[in-house]
CSV table of C-alpha atoms and ligand atoms in Angstrom, one decimal:
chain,number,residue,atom,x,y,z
A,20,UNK,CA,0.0,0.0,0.0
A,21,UNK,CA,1.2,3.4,-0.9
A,22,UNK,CA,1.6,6.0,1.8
A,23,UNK,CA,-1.2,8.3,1.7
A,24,UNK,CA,1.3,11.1,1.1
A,25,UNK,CA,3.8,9.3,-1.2
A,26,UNK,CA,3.2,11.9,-4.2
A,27,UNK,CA,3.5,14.7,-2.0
A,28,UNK,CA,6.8,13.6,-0.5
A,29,UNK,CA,8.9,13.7,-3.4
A,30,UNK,CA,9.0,17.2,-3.1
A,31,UNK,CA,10.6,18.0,-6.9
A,32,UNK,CA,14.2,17.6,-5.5
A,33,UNK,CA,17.0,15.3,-7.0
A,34,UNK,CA,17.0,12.3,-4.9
A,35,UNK,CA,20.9,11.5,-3.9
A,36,UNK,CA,20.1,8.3,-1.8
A,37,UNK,CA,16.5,6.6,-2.1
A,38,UNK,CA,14.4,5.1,0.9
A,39,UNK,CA,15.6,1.8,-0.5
A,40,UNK,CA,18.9,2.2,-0.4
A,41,UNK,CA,18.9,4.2,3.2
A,42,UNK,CA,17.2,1.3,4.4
A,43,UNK,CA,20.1,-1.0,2.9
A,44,UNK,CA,23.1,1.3,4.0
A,45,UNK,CA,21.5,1.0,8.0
A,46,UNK,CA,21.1,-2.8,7.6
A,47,UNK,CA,24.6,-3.4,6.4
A,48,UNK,CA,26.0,-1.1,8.7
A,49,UNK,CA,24.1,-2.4,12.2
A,50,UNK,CA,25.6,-5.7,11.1
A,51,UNK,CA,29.3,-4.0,10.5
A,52,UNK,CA,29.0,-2.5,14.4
A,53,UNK,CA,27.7,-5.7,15.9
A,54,UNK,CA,30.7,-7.7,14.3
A,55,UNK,CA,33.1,-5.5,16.1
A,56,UNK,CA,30.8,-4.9,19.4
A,57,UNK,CA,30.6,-8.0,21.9
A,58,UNK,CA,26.8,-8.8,22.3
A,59,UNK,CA,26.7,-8.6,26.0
A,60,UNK,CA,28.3,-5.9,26.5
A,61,UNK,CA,26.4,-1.9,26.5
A,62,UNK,CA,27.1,-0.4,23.5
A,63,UNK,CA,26.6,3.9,24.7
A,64,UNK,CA,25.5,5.3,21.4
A,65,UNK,CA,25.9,9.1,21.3
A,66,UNK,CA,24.1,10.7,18.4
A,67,UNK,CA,25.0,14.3,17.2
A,68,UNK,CA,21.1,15.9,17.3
A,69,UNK,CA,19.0,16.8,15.3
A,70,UNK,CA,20.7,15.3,12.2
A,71,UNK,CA,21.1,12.1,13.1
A,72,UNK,CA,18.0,11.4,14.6
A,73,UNK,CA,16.0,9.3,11.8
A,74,UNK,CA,19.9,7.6,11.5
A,75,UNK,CA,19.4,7.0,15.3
A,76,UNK,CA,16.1,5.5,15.4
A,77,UNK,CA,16.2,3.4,12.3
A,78,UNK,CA,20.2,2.0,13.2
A,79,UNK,CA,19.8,1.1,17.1
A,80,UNK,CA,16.8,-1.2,15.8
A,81,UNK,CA,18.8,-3.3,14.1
A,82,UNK,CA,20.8,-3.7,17.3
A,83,UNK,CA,20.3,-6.7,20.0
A,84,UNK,CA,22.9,-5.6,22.4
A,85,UNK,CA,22.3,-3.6,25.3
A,86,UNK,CA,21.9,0.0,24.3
A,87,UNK,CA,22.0,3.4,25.7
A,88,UNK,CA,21.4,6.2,24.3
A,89,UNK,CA,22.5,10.1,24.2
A,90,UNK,CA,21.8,12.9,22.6
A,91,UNK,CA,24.6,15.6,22.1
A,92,UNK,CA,23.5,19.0,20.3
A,93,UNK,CA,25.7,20.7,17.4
A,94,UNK,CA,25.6,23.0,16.0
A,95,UNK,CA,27.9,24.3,12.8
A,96,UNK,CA,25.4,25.5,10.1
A,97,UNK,CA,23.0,28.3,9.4
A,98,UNK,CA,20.8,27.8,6.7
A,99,UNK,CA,23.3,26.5,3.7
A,100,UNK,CA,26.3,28.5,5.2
A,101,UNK,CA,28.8,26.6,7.5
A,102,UNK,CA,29.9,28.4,10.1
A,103,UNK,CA,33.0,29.0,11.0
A,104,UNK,CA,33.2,27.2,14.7
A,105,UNK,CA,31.8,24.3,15.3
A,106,UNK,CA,29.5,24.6,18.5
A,107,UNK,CA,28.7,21.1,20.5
A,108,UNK,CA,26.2,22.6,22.8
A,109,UNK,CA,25.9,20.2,25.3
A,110,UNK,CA,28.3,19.2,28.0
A,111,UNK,CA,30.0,16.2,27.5
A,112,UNK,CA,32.1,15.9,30.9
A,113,UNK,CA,28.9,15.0,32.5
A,114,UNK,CA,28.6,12.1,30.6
A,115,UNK,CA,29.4,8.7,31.8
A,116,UNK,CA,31.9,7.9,29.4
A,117,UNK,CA,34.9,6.4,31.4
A,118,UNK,CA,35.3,2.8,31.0
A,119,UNK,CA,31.8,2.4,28.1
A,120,UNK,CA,32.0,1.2,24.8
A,121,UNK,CA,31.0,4.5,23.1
A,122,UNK,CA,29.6,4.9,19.4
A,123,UNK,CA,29.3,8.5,17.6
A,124,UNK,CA,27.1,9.1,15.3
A,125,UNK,CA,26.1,11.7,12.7
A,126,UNK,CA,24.4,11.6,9.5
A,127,UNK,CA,27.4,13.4,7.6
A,128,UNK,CA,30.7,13.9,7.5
A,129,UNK,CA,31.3,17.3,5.5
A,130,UNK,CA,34.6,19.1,7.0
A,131,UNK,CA,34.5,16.5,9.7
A,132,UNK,CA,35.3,18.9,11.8
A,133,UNK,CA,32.0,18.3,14.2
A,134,UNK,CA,32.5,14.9,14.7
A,135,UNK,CA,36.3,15.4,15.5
A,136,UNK,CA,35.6,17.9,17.9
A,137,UNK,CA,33.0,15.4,19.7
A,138,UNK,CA,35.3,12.9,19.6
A,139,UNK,CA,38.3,15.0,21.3
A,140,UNK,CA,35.7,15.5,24.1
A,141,UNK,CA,34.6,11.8,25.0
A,142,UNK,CA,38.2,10.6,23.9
A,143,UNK,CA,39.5,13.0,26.9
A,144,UNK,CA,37.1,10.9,28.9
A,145,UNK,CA,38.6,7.5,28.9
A,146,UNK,CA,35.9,5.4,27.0
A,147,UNK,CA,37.2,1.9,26.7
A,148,UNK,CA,36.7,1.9,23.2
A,149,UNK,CA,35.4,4.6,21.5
A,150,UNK,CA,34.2,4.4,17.2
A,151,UNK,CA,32.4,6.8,14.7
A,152,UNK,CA,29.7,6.0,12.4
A,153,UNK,CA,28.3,8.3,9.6
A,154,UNK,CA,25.6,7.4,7.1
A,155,UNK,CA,26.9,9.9,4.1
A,156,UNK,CA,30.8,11.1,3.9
A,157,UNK,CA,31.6,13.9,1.3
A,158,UNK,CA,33.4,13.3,-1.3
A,159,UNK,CA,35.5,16.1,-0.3
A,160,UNK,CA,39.1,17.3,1.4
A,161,UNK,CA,38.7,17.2,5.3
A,162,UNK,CA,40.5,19.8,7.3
A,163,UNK,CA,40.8,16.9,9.7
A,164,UNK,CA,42.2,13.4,10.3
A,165,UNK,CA,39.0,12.0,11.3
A,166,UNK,CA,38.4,8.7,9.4
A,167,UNK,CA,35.1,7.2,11.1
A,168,UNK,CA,35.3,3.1,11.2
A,169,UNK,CA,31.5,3.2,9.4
A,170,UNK,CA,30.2,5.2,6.4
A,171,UNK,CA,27.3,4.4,4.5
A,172,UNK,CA,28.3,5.7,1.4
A,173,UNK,CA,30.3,8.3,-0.5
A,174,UNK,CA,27.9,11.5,-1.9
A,175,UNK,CA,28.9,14.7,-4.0
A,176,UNK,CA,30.3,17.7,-1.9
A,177,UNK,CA,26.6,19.1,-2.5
A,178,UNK,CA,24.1,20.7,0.4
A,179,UNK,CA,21.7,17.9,1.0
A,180,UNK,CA,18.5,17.6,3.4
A,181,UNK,CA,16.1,14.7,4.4
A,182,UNK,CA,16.7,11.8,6.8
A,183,UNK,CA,17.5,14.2,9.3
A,184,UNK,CA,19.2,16.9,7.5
A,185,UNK,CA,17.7,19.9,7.7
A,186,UNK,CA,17.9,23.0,5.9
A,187,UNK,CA,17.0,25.7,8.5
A,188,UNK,CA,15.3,23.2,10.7
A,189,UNK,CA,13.3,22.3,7.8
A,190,UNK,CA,12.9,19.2,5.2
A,191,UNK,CA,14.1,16.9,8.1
A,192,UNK,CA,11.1,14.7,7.6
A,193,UNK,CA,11.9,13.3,3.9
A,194,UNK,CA,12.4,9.4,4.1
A,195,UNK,CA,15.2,9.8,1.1
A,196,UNK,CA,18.1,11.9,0.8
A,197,UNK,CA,18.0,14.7,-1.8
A,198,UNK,CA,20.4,17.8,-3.1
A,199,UNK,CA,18.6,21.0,-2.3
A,200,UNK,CA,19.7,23.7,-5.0
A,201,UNK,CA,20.8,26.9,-3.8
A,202,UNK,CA,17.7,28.7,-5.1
A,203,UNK,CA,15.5,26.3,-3.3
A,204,UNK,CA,17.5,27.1,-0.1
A,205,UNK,CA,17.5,30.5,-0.3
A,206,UNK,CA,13.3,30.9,-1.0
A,207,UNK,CA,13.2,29.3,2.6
A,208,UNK,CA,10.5,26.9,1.4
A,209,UNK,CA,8.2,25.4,4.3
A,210,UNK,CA,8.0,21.7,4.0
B,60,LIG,P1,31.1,18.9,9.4
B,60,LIG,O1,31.4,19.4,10.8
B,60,LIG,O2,31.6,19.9,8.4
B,60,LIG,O3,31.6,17.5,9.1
B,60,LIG,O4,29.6,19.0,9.3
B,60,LIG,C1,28.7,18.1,9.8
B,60,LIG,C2,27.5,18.7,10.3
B,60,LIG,O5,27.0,19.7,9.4
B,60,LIG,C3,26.4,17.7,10.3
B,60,LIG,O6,26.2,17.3,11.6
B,60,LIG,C4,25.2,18.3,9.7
B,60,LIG,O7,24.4,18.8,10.7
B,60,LIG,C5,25.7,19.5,9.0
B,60,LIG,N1,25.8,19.3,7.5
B,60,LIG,C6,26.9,19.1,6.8
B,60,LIG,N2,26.5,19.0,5.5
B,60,LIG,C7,25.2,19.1,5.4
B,60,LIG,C8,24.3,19.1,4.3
B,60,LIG,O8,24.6,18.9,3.1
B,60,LIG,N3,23.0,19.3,4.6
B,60,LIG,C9,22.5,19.5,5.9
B,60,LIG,N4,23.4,19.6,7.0
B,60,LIG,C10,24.7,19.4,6.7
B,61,LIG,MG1,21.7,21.5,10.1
């Protein structure tokens, strides 16, 4: 059966990674992290917010080992324009980190430079191990070392929203992946 809104949702925006192959990309990569993660031990999954919260959602339920999870807030965009410091919002010292077997995740790795600076912080913190998972990497020069152990897939160095990824908080909702032109961006279209 067809969603009731499936014509609505495709919005007129070049799809870069279908439903289908989201959905694909989350199963191969929940069994990639349970290969390398001992099943009886908790895995502490801490999930850079608000983009990877579909990533989130959909991953951990592919999961059987004991999970916890946290959400850390970041913030290193406005609109289509990065900004030049990247903010993580929440305090991470607070965190029970020492001794956990701690995942990042985020649903892309442009400059990298979000995740590395998240990773500095719970590395600080003596996790007792301590990996990075991305959906979507960049095809694109990183102006850090960062290398995350997981990536979904390669995409063009283009501005894309859906499955989290927002464009001024907006077009979160999509179930796919698409490229959001510059003129689309800058109209500030509410969907
Ligand atoms: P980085 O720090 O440059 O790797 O950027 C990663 C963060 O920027 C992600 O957590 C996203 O929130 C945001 N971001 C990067 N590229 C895009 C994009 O194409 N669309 C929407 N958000 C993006
Ligand atoms: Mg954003």
């Amino acid at each position: 059966m067809q969603p009731h809104n499936a014509g609505r949702r495709q919005q007129g925006l070049p799809v870069v990674v279908s439903e289908a192959e989201v959905r694909e990309m989350v199963a191969r990569l929940s069994a990639e992290i349970a290969r390398d993660h001992p099943d009886d031990e908790v895995l502490y999954v801490v999930a850079i917010m608000k983009g990877a919260l579909m990533f989130l959602a959909d991953l951990v339920r592919h999961l059987t080992m004991p999970i916890e999870i946290e959400l850390v807030n970041a913030r290193s965009y406005q609109g289509t324009q990065r900004q030049s410091e990247v903010e993580i919002l929440d305090d991470v010292a607070s965190l029970p980190i020492a001794g956990r077997h701690v995942l990042l995740l985020d649903c892309v790795l442009d400059s990298g430079e979000t995740l590395a600076a998240l990773r500095r912080q719970v590395s600080a913190r003596a996790p007792a191990s301590l990996k990075t998972c991305v959906l979507l990497s960049k095809a694109r020069e990183r102006t850090t070392d960062l290398r995350p152990e997981y990536v979904g897939r390669t995409i063009p160095d283009v501005f894309v929203v859906g499955y989290g990824l927002d464009c001024g908080n907006r077009w979160r909702h999509l179930p796919y992946v698409a490229q959001l032109p510059p003129d689309r961006a800058s109209k500030g279209e509410a969907r």
